[in-house]
Amino acid sequence: MMALVDYGNSSSSESDETENKAPAPISLKRPALPAAVSLLGSKITKPAEDEEQEDDFDNSELHGGRIRSFKHERGNWATFVYMPVLACAEQLEDFQIEAIKRLSPDLELRANESLHLSLSKTVVLQYHQIDEFHRSLQQALHSCVGFNSTLNLLRVYTNEERTRTFLAVQLDAAYGTKMSALLRPVDLVMRDYRLAQFYDNPSFHVSLLWCVGDQQLLLQDKLQELQQLLEDHETLKLAVRELRCKCGNKDFIFKLKL
């Protein structure tokens, strides 16, 4: 995942890998997110993979031309905490398709493959730290409460290097306090492990589309038109029921209280 920043404002947001070059547009059909499991903090592990990442992990040609913000080394596991977007995923996928059509050929936009809202930057863990880190998150989040919310306004972001530009939809400001309550225990765990905490003034959002380079001005010019397109859809409901931590090829699920 990539650290995104909106240079027109002071707030920062999502944790993504720093990526640079881009290939031909990717398919909008993406695999479903891992199914939720019943136990707090359960983990889903992909088979046939050990603790060492594959040799081609940093080959940008195999990752849509994207380049990581830190060099991969064997034994290092890229890790971040996020909330999957499930309830309104189909609506957002429809918006992605229409937005790409409307802005072509002026701008070559690509759809984000996994719709989620980040609650941490991408950090690096050693393999032997993974289980302990998982237990720490489990303990920190055990009393956290889920809630219903909505997404509303579109906003333009860039990554820190300004090599990519993103179009994202923000969490309704009315739910910012509740989302911040989920962020705090995550930040505490990051601090305990001497890892980077999330941004001081987070802008909670779901990245929808991206393009190569700093295209803020062009996207800002189209923002009103795209906002109207988004509002043509039904209310974008976001049910906050679980958080997940992706660590290399592992996904840990943390159920929230209702």
PDB file of C-alpha atoms in Angstrom:
ATOM      1  CA  MET A   1       0.000   0.000   0.000  1.00  0.00           C
ATOM      2  CA  MET A   2       1.103   3.578  -0.463  1.00  0.00           C
ATOM      3  CA  ALA A   3       1.259   6.602   1.761  1.00  0.00           C
ATOM      4  CA  LEU A   4      -1.002   9.133   0.119  1.00  0.00           C
ATOM      5  CA  VAL A   5      -0.983  12.844   0.672  1.00  0.00           C
ATOM      6  CA  ASP A   6      -3.267  15.610  -0.501  1.00  0.00           C
ATOM      7  CA  TYR A   7      -0.929  18.519  -1.208  1.00  0.00           C
ATOM      8  CA  GLY A   8      -3.801  20.961  -1.381  1.00  0.00           C
ATOM      9  CA  ASN A   9      -4.554  20.313   2.297  1.00  0.00           C
ATOM     10  CA  SER A  10      -2.642  19.399   5.392  1.00  0.00           C
ATOM     11  CA  SER A  11      -4.335  16.066   6.002  1.00  0.00           C
ATOM     12  CA  SER A  12      -2.766  12.820   4.881  1.00  0.00           C
ATOM     13  CA  SER A  13      -4.226   9.434   4.376  1.00  0.00           C
ATOM     14  CA  GLU A  14      -3.986   5.943   3.148  1.00  0.00           C
ATOM     15  CA  SER A  15      -1.105   3.526   3.410  1.00  0.00           C
ATOM     16  CA  ASP A  16      -0.178   2.076   0.054  1.00  0.00           C
ATOM     17  CA  GLU A  17       3.054   0.955  -1.511  1.00  0.00           C
ATOM     18  CA  THR A  18       4.834   3.672  -3.447  1.00  0.00           C
ATOM     19  CA  GLU A  19       4.281   2.818  -7.073  1.00  0.00           C
ATOM     20  CA  ASN A  20       5.524   4.392 -10.258  1.00  0.00           C
ATOM     21  CA  LYS A  21       5.149   2.965 -13.740  1.00  0.00           C
ATOM     22  CA  ALA A  22       1.875   1.533 -15.072  1.00  0.00           C
ATOM     23  CA  PRO A  23       1.025  -1.054 -17.721  1.00  0.00           C
ATOM     24  CA  ALA A  24      -2.093  -1.566 -19.799  1.00  0.00           C
ATOM     25  CA  PRO A  25      -5.338  -1.058 -17.821  1.00  0.00           C
ATOM     26  CA  ILE A  26      -6.098  -3.835 -15.416  1.00  0.00           C
ATOM     27  CA  SER A  27      -9.340  -5.762 -15.311  1.00  0.00           C
ATOM     28  CA  LEU A  28     -12.063  -4.410 -13.060  1.00  0.00           C
ATOM     29  CA  LYS A  29     -13.006  -7.942 -12.082  1.00  0.00           C
ATOM     30  CA  ARG A  30     -11.080  -8.643  -8.945  1.00  0.00           C
ATOM     31  CA  PRO A  31     -11.051 -11.576  -6.589  1.00  0.00           C
ATOM     32  CA  ALA A  32     -13.327 -11.424  -3.599  1.00  0.00           C
ATOM     33  CA  LEU A  33     -11.852 -10.347  -0.296  1.00  0.00           C
ATOM     34  CA  PRO A  34     -11.171 -13.200   2.145  1.00  0.00           C
ATOM     35  CA  ALA A  35     -14.336 -14.455   3.790  1.00  0.00           C
ATOM     36  CA  ALA A  36     -14.821 -13.455   7.393  1.00  0.00           C
ATOM     37  CA  VAL A  37     -14.342 -16.125  10.012  1.00  0.00           C
ATOM     38  CA  SER A  38     -16.077 -16.508  13.309  1.00  0.00           C
ATOM     39  CA  LEU A  39     -13.209 -16.229  15.751  1.00  0.00           C
ATOM     40  CA  LEU A  40     -11.668 -12.930  16.792  1.00  0.00           C
ATOM     41  CA  GLY A  41      -8.284 -12.531  15.228  1.00  0.00           C
ATOM     42  CA  SER A  42      -8.476 -15.651  13.104  1.00  0.00           C
ATOM     43  CA  LYS A  43      -6.051 -15.772  10.226  1.00  0.00           C
ATOM     44  CA  ILE A  44      -6.252 -16.889   6.637  1.00  0.00           C
ATOM     45  CA  THR A  45      -2.994 -18.172   5.233  1.00  0.00           C
ATOM     46  CA  LYS A  46      -2.381 -18.843   1.563  1.00  0.00           C
ATOM     47  CA  PRO A  47      -1.007 -22.353   1.021  1.00  0.00           C
ATOM     48  CA  ALA A  48       2.304 -23.371  -0.479  1.00  0.00           C
ATOM     49  CA  GLU A  49       4.193 -20.283   0.664  1.00  0.00           C
ATOM     50  CA  ASP A  50       6.796 -20.099   3.405  1.00  0.00           C
ATOM     51  CA  GLU A  51       8.151 -17.176   5.387  1.00  0.00           C
ATOM     52  CA  GLU A  52      10.464 -16.026   2.620  1.00  0.00           C
ATOM     53  CA  GLN A  53       8.852 -13.948  -0.111  1.00  0.00           C
ATOM     54  CA  GLU A  54       9.445 -14.947  -3.725  1.00  0.00           C
ATOM     55  CA  ASP A  55      12.434 -13.676  -5.688  1.00  0.00           C
ATOM     56  CA  ASP A  56      10.227 -11.732  -8.098  1.00  0.00           C
ATOM     57  CA  PHE A  57       8.430  -9.867  -5.293  1.00  0.00           C
ATOM     58  CA  ASP A  58       9.903  -6.523  -6.347  1.00  0.00           C
ATOM     59  CA  ASN A  59       9.560  -7.079 -10.093  1.00  0.00           C
ATOM     60  CA  SER A  60       7.386  -4.113 -11.072  1.00  0.00           C
ATOM     61  CA  GLU A  61       6.352  -5.811 -14.305  1.00  0.00           C
ATOM     62  CA  LEU A  62       4.531  -8.408 -12.224  1.00  0.00           C
ATOM     63  CA  HIS A  63       2.720  -5.784 -10.113  1.00  0.00           C
ATOM     64  CA  GLY A  64       1.179  -3.459 -12.649  1.00  0.00           C
ATOM     65  CA  GLY A  65       4.379  -1.461 -13.016  1.00  0.00           C
ATOM     66  CA  ARG A  66       4.148  -0.327  -9.412  1.00  0.00           C
ATOM     67  CA  ILE A  67       7.226   0.227  -7.270  1.00  0.00           C
ATOM     68  CA  ARG A  68       7.324  -0.269  -3.511  1.00  0.00           C
ATOM     69  CA  SER A  69       8.182   2.568  -1.145  1.00  0.00           C
ATOM     70  CA  PHE A  70      10.804   0.377   0.533  1.00  0.00           C
ATOM     71  CA  LYS A  71      13.051  -2.296  -0.898  1.00  0.00           C
ATOM     72  CA  HIS A  72      11.951  -5.835  -0.243  1.00  0.00           C
ATOM     73  CA  GLU A  73      14.364  -8.085   1.608  1.00  0.00           C
ATOM     74  CA  ARG A  74      13.917 -11.723   2.471  1.00  0.00           C
ATOM     75  CA  GLY A  75      12.375 -12.109   5.896  1.00  0.00           C
ATOM     76  CA  ASN A  76      10.683  -8.689   5.719  1.00  0.00           C
ATOM     77  CA  TRP A  77       6.896  -8.755   5.620  1.00  0.00           C
ATOM     78  CA  ALA A  78       4.954  -5.702   4.437  1.00  0.00           C
ATOM     79  CA  THR A  79       2.129  -5.172   6.933  1.00  0.00           C
ATOM     80  CA  PHE A  80      -0.856  -2.859   7.196  1.00  0.00           C
ATOM     81  CA  VAL A  81      -4.236  -2.660   8.951  1.00  0.00           C
ATOM     82  CA  TYR A  82      -7.392  -1.937   7.004  1.00  0.00           C
ATOM     83  CA  MET A  83     -11.156  -2.254   6.862  1.00  0.00           C
ATOM     84  CA  PRO A  84     -12.608  -4.097   3.853  1.00  0.00           C
ATOM     85  CA  VAL A  85     -15.366  -2.379   1.884  1.00  0.00           C
ATOM     86  CA  LEU A  86     -18.071  -4.948   1.249  1.00  0.00           C
ATOM     87  CA  ALA A  87     -21.615  -3.542   1.441  1.00  0.00           C
ATOM     88  CA  CYS A  88     -21.227  -0.937  -1.313  1.00  0.00           C
ATOM     89  CA  ALA A  89     -18.494  -2.646  -3.328  1.00  0.00           C
ATOM     90  CA  GLU A  90     -20.731  -3.310  -6.340  1.00  0.00           C
ATOM     91  CA  GLN A  91     -21.857   0.324  -6.481  1.00  0.00           C
ATOM     92  CA  LEU A  92     -18.269   1.520  -6.354  1.00  0.00           C
ATOM     93  CA  GLU A  93     -17.259  -0.918  -9.082  1.00  0.00           C
ATOM     94  CA  ASP A  94     -20.001   0.501 -11.323  1.00  0.00           C
ATOM     95  CA  PHE A  95     -18.707   3.995 -10.607  1.00  0.00           C
ATOM     96  CA  GLN A  96     -15.167   2.941 -11.479  1.00  0.00           C
ATOM     97  CA  ILE A  97     -16.287   1.686 -14.884  1.00  0.00           C
ATOM     98  CA  GLU A  98     -18.289   4.820 -15.702  1.00  0.00           C
ATOM     99  CA  ALA A  99     -15.586   7.210 -14.486  1.00  0.00           C
ATOM    100  CA  ILE A 100     -12.924   5.514 -16.596  1.00  0.00           C
ATOM    101  CA  LYS A 101     -15.166   5.780 -19.663  1.00  0.00           C
ATOM    102  CA  ARG A 102     -15.908   9.460 -19.073  1.00  0.00           C
ATOM    103  CA  LEU A 103     -12.306  10.528 -18.599  1.00  0.00           C
ATOM    104  CA  SER A 104     -10.896   8.516 -21.484  1.00  0.00           C
ATOM    105  CA  PRO A 105      -8.878   9.453 -23.538  1.00  0.00           C
ATOM    106  CA  ASP A 106      -7.967  12.591 -21.547  1.00  0.00           C
ATOM    107  CA  LEU A 107      -6.734  10.523 -18.611  1.00  0.00           C
ATOM    108  CA  GLU A 108      -5.773   6.861 -18.413  1.00  0.00           C
ATOM    109  CA  LEU A 109      -7.315   5.811 -15.123  1.00  0.00           C
ATOM    110  CA  ARG A 110      -7.050   2.367 -13.595  1.00  0.00           C
ATOM    111  CA  ALA A 111      -9.341   0.809 -11.029  1.00  0.00           C
ATOM    112  CA  ASN A 112      -8.041  -0.096  -7.588  1.00  0.00           C
ATOM    113  CA  GLU A 113      -8.277  -3.854  -7.282  1.00  0.00           C
ATOM    114  CA  SER A 114      -9.105  -4.096  -3.592  1.00  0.00           C
ATOM    115  CA  LEU A 115     -11.537  -1.628  -2.050  1.00  0.00           C
ATOM    116  CA  HIS A 116     -10.633  -0.882   1.541  1.00  0.00           C
ATOM    117  CA  LEU A 117     -10.134   1.890   4.072  1.00  0.00           C
ATOM    118  CA  SER A 118      -6.653   1.961   5.596  1.00  0.00           C
ATOM    119  CA  LEU A 119      -6.026   2.377   9.315  1.00  0.00           C
ATOM    120  CA  SER A 120      -2.244   2.201   9.219  1.00  0.00           C
ATOM    121  CA  LYS A 121       0.711   2.962   7.041  1.00  0.00           C
ATOM    122  CA  THR A 122       2.509   0.038   5.464  1.00  0.00           C
ATOM    123  CA  VAL A 123       5.226  -1.099   7.864  1.00  0.00           C
ATOM    124  CA  VAL A 124       7.775  -3.912   7.869  1.00  0.00           C
ATOM    125  CA  LEU A 125       7.799  -6.856  10.273  1.00  0.00           C
ATOM    126  CA  GLN A 126      10.281  -9.672  10.581  1.00  0.00           C
ATOM    127  CA  TYR A 127       8.805 -13.136  10.217  1.00  0.00           C
ATOM    128  CA  HIS A 128       9.361 -14.002  13.872  1.00  0.00           C
ATOM    129  CA  GLN A 129       7.369 -10.905  14.929  1.00  0.00           C
ATOM    130  CA  ILE A 130       4.180 -11.742  13.063  1.00  0.00           C
ATOM    131  CA  ASP A 131       2.391 -13.904  15.633  1.00  0.00           C
ATOM    132  CA  GLU A 132       3.271 -11.586  18.501  1.00  0.00           C
ATOM    133  CA  PHE A 133       2.118  -8.560  16.497  1.00  0.00           C
ATOM    134  CA  HIS A 134      -1.148 -10.334  15.726  1.00  0.00           C
ATOM    135  CA  ARG A 135      -1.738 -11.059  19.407  1.00  0.00           C
ATOM    136  CA  SER A 136      -0.998  -7.441  20.309  1.00  0.00           C
ATOM    137  CA  LEU A 137      -3.552  -6.184  17.798  1.00  0.00           C
ATOM    138  CA  GLN A 138      -6.072  -8.739  18.987  1.00  0.00           C
ATOM    139  CA  GLN A 139      -5.725  -7.548  22.562  1.00  0.00           C
ATOM    140  CA  ALA A 140      -5.839  -3.868  21.591  1.00  0.00           C
ATOM    141  CA  LEU A 141      -8.997  -4.268  19.496  1.00  0.00           C
ATOM    142  CA  HIS A 142     -10.929  -6.729  21.656  1.00  0.00           C
ATOM    143  CA  SER A 143     -13.285  -4.089  23.099  1.00  0.00           C
ATOM    144  CA  CYS A 144     -13.708  -1.972  19.954  1.00  0.00           C
ATOM    145  CA  VAL A 145     -17.231  -1.475  18.668  1.00  0.00           C
ATOM    146  CA  GLY A 146     -18.407  -1.557  15.069  1.00  0.00           C
ATOM    147  CA  PHE A 147     -20.894   0.875  13.539  1.00  0.00           C
ATOM    148  CA  ASN A 148     -22.778   1.767  10.383  1.00  0.00           C
ATOM    149  CA  SER A 149     -21.503   4.653   8.284  1.00  0.00           C
ATOM    150  CA  THR A 150     -21.540   6.070   4.767  1.00  0.00           C
ATOM    151  CA  LEU A 151     -19.127   7.307   2.125  1.00  0.00           C
ATOM    152  CA  ASN A 152     -19.857  10.562   0.335  1.00  0.00           C
ATOM    153  CA  LEU A 153     -17.435  13.134  -1.125  1.00  0.00           C
ATOM    154  CA  LEU A 154     -14.768  12.491  -3.737  1.00  0.00           C
ATOM    155  CA  ARG A 155     -11.267  13.823  -3.184  1.00  0.00           C
ATOM    156  CA  VAL A 156      -7.980  13.810  -5.082  1.00  0.00           C
ATOM    157  CA  TYR A 157      -4.750  12.578  -3.488  1.00  0.00           C
ATOM    158  CA  THR A 158      -1.193  11.897  -4.588  1.00  0.00           C
ATOM    159  CA  ASN A 159       1.415   9.606  -3.127  1.00  0.00           C
ATOM    160  CA  GLU A 160       4.325  11.217  -1.278  1.00  0.00           C
ATOM    161  CA  GLU A 161       6.594  11.053  -4.319  1.00  0.00           C
ATOM    162  CA  ARG A 162       3.853  12.481  -6.579  1.00  0.00           C
ATOM    163  CA  THR A 163       4.395   9.627  -8.999  1.00  0.00           C
ATOM    164  CA  ARG A 164       0.744   8.587  -8.858  1.00  0.00           C
ATOM    165  CA  THR A 165      -2.574  10.383  -8.408  1.00  0.00           C
ATOM    166  CA  PHE A 166      -5.675   8.881  -6.808  1.00  0.00           C
ATOM    167  CA  LEU A 167      -9.396   9.526  -6.824  1.00  0.00           C
ATOM    168  CA  ALA A 168     -10.959   8.457  -3.546  1.00  0.00           C
ATOM    169  CA  VAL A 169     -14.299   8.672  -1.775  1.00  0.00           C
ATOM    170  CA  GLN A 170     -14.211   9.916   1.803  1.00  0.00           C
ATOM    171  CA  LEU A 171     -15.865   8.597   4.909  1.00  0.00           C
ATOM    172  CA  ASP A 172     -18.734  10.884   5.892  1.00  0.00           C
ATOM    173  CA  ALA A 173     -17.292  13.367   8.405  1.00  0.00           C
ATOM    174  CA  ALA A 174     -20.094  12.504  10.835  1.00  0.00           C
ATOM    175  CA  TYR A 175     -18.363   9.167  11.485  1.00  0.00           C
ATOM    176  CA  GLY A 176     -14.823  10.466  11.819  1.00  0.00           C
ATOM    177  CA  THR A 177     -14.837  10.256  15.612  1.00  0.00           C
ATOM    178  CA  LYS A 178     -15.925   6.623  15.595  1.00  0.00           C
ATOM    179  CA  MET A 179     -13.309   5.683  13.019  1.00  0.00           C
ATOM    180  CA  SER A 180     -10.657   7.501  15.030  1.00  0.00           C
ATOM    181  CA  ALA A 181     -11.630   5.337  18.004  1.00  0.00           C
ATOM    182  CA  LEU A 182     -10.612   2.303  15.935  1.00  0.00           C
ATOM    183  CA  LEU A 183      -7.423   3.970  14.793  1.00  0.00           C
ATOM    184  CA  ARG A 184      -6.134   4.750  18.296  1.00  0.00           C
ATOM    185  CA  PRO A 185      -5.490   1.156  19.451  1.00  0.00           C
ATOM    186  CA  VAL A 186      -3.831   0.384  16.119  1.00  0.00           C
ATOM    187  CA  ASP A 187      -1.529   3.371  16.570  1.00  0.00           C
ATOM    188  CA  LEU A 188      -0.690   2.234  20.106  1.00  0.00           C
ATOM    189  CA  VAL A 189       0.424  -1.166  18.844  1.00  0.00           C
ATOM    190  CA  MET A 190       2.520   0.472  16.125  1.00  0.00           C
ATOM    191  CA  ARG A 191       4.138   2.695  18.726  1.00  0.00           C
ATOM    192  CA  ASP A 192       4.911  -0.277  20.971  1.00  0.00           C
ATOM    193  CA  TYR A 193       6.717  -1.927  18.070  1.00  0.00           C
ATOM    194  CA  ARG A 194       8.483   1.325  17.168  1.00  0.00           C
ATOM    195  CA  LEU A 195       6.736   1.410  13.814  1.00  0.00           C
ATOM    196  CA  ALA A 196       5.305   4.385  11.955  1.00  0.00           C
ATOM    197  CA  GLN A 197       1.925   5.498  13.241  1.00  0.00           C
ATOM    198  CA  PHE A 198      -0.872   6.808  11.041  1.00  0.00           C
ATOM    199  CA  TYR A 199      -1.149  10.451  10.024  1.00  0.00           C
ATOM    200  CA  ASP A 200      -1.843  13.166  12.599  1.00  0.00           C
ATOM    201  CA  ASN A 201      -4.893  14.436  10.729  1.00  0.00           C
ATOM    202  CA  PRO A 202      -6.155  11.367   8.905  1.00  0.00           C
ATOM    203  CA  SER A 203      -8.495  11.649   5.963  1.00  0.00           C
ATOM    204  CA  PHE A 204     -10.368   8.356   6.059  1.00  0.00           C
ATOM    205  CA  HIS A 205     -11.165   7.282   2.523  1.00  0.00           C
ATOM    206  CA  VAL A 206     -11.405   4.480   0.002  1.00  0.00           C
ATOM    207  CA  SER A 207      -9.194   4.818  -3.065  1.00  0.00           C
ATOM    208  CA  LEU A 208     -11.111   4.024  -6.249  1.00  0.00           C
ATOM    209  CA  LEU A 209      -8.987   5.005  -9.245  1.00  0.00           C
ATOM    210  CA  TRP A 210      -5.371   5.879  -9.932  1.00  0.00           C
ATOM    211  CA  CYS A 211      -3.169   7.123 -12.738  1.00  0.00           C
ATOM    212  CA  VAL A 212       0.522   7.662 -13.334  1.00  0.00           C
ATOM    213  CA  GLY A 213       2.112  10.999 -12.470  1.00  0.00           C
ATOM    214  CA  ASP A 214       0.858  14.133 -10.734  1.00  0.00           C
ATOM    215  CA  GLN A 215      -2.533  14.692 -12.365  1.00  0.00           C
ATOM    216  CA  GLN A 216      -4.166  16.627  -9.527  1.00  0.00           C
ATOM    217  CA  LEU A 217      -5.195  19.632 -11.625  1.00  0.00           C
ATOM    218  CA  LEU A 218      -6.834  17.550 -14.318  1.00  0.00           C
ATOM    219  CA  LEU A 219      -8.756  15.421 -11.839  1.00  0.00           C
ATOM    220  CA  GLN A 220      -9.769  18.437  -9.774  1.00  0.00           C
ATOM    221  CA  ASP A 221     -11.191  19.982 -12.938  1.00  0.00           C
ATOM    222  CA  LYS A 222     -13.365  16.881 -13.420  1.00  0.00           C
ATOM    223  CA  LEU A 223     -14.282  16.468  -9.755  1.00  0.00           C
ATOM    224  CA  GLN A 224     -17.725  18.090  -9.901  1.00  0.00           C
ATOM    225  CA  GLU A 225     -18.738  15.953 -12.870  1.00  0.00           C
ATOM    226  CA  LEU A 226     -17.488  12.810 -11.141  1.00  0.00           C
ATOM    227  CA  GLN A 227     -19.218  13.740  -7.888  1.00  0.00           C
ATOM    228  CA  GLN A 228     -22.519  14.006  -9.733  1.00  0.00           C
ATOM    229  CA  LEU A 229     -21.877  10.607 -11.277  1.00  0.00           C
ATOM    230  CA  LEU A 230     -21.264   9.160  -7.824  1.00  0.00           C
ATOM    231  CA  GLU A 231     -24.442  10.713  -6.442  1.00  0.00           C
ATOM    232  CA  ASP A 232     -26.466   9.089  -9.204  1.00  0.00           C
ATOM    233  CA  HIS A 233     -25.910   5.860  -7.302  1.00  0.00           C
ATOM    234  CA  GLU A 234     -27.690   4.926  -4.099  1.00  0.00           C
ATOM    235  CA  THR A 235     -26.273   5.927  -0.724  1.00  0.00           C
ATOM    236  CA  LEU A 236     -22.890   4.300  -0.230  1.00  0.00           C
ATOM    237  CA  LYS A 237     -23.345   2.361   2.990  1.00  0.00           C
ATOM    238  CA  LEU A 238     -20.280   1.212   4.880  1.00  0.00           C
ATOM    239  CA  ALA A 239     -20.839  -1.380   7.589  1.00  0.00           C
ATOM    240  CA  VAL A 240     -17.848  -1.380   9.931  1.00  0.00           C
ATOM    241  CA  ARG A 241     -17.856  -4.914  11.323  1.00  0.00           C
ATOM    242  CA  GLU A 242     -14.230  -6.037  11.263  1.00  0.00           C
ATOM    243  CA  LEU A 243     -10.661  -4.904  10.764  1.00  0.00           C
ATOM    244  CA  ARG A 244      -8.001  -6.897   8.998  1.00  0.00           C
ATOM    245  CA  CYS A 245      -4.238  -6.965   9.109  1.00  0.00           C
ATOM    246  CA  LYS A 246      -2.456  -8.087   5.972  1.00  0.00           C
ATOM    247  CA  CYS A 247       1.033  -9.315   6.675  1.00  0.00           C
ATOM    248  CA  GLY A 248       2.778 -10.699   3.626  1.00  0.00           C
ATOM    249  CA  ASN A 249       0.637 -13.621   2.480  1.00  0.00           C
ATOM    250  CA  LYS A 250      -1.353 -13.766   5.724  1.00  0.00           C
ATOM    251  CA  ASP A 251      -4.643 -12.059   6.569  1.00  0.00           C
ATOM    252  CA  PHE A 252      -5.718 -11.695  10.191  1.00  0.00           C
ATOM    253  CA  ILE A 253      -9.358 -10.829  10.921  1.00  0.00           C
ATOM    254  CA  PHE A 254     -10.497  -8.931  14.017  1.00  0.00           C
ATOM    255  CA  LYS A 255     -14.235  -8.955  14.651  1.00  0.00           C
ATOM    256  CA  LEU A 256     -15.699  -5.839  16.253  1.00  0.00           C
ATOM    257  CA  LYS A 257     -18.395  -5.805  18.917  1.00  0.00           C
ATOM    258  CA  LEU A 258     -21.911  -4.803  17.877  1.00  0.00           C
TER     259      LEU A 258
END
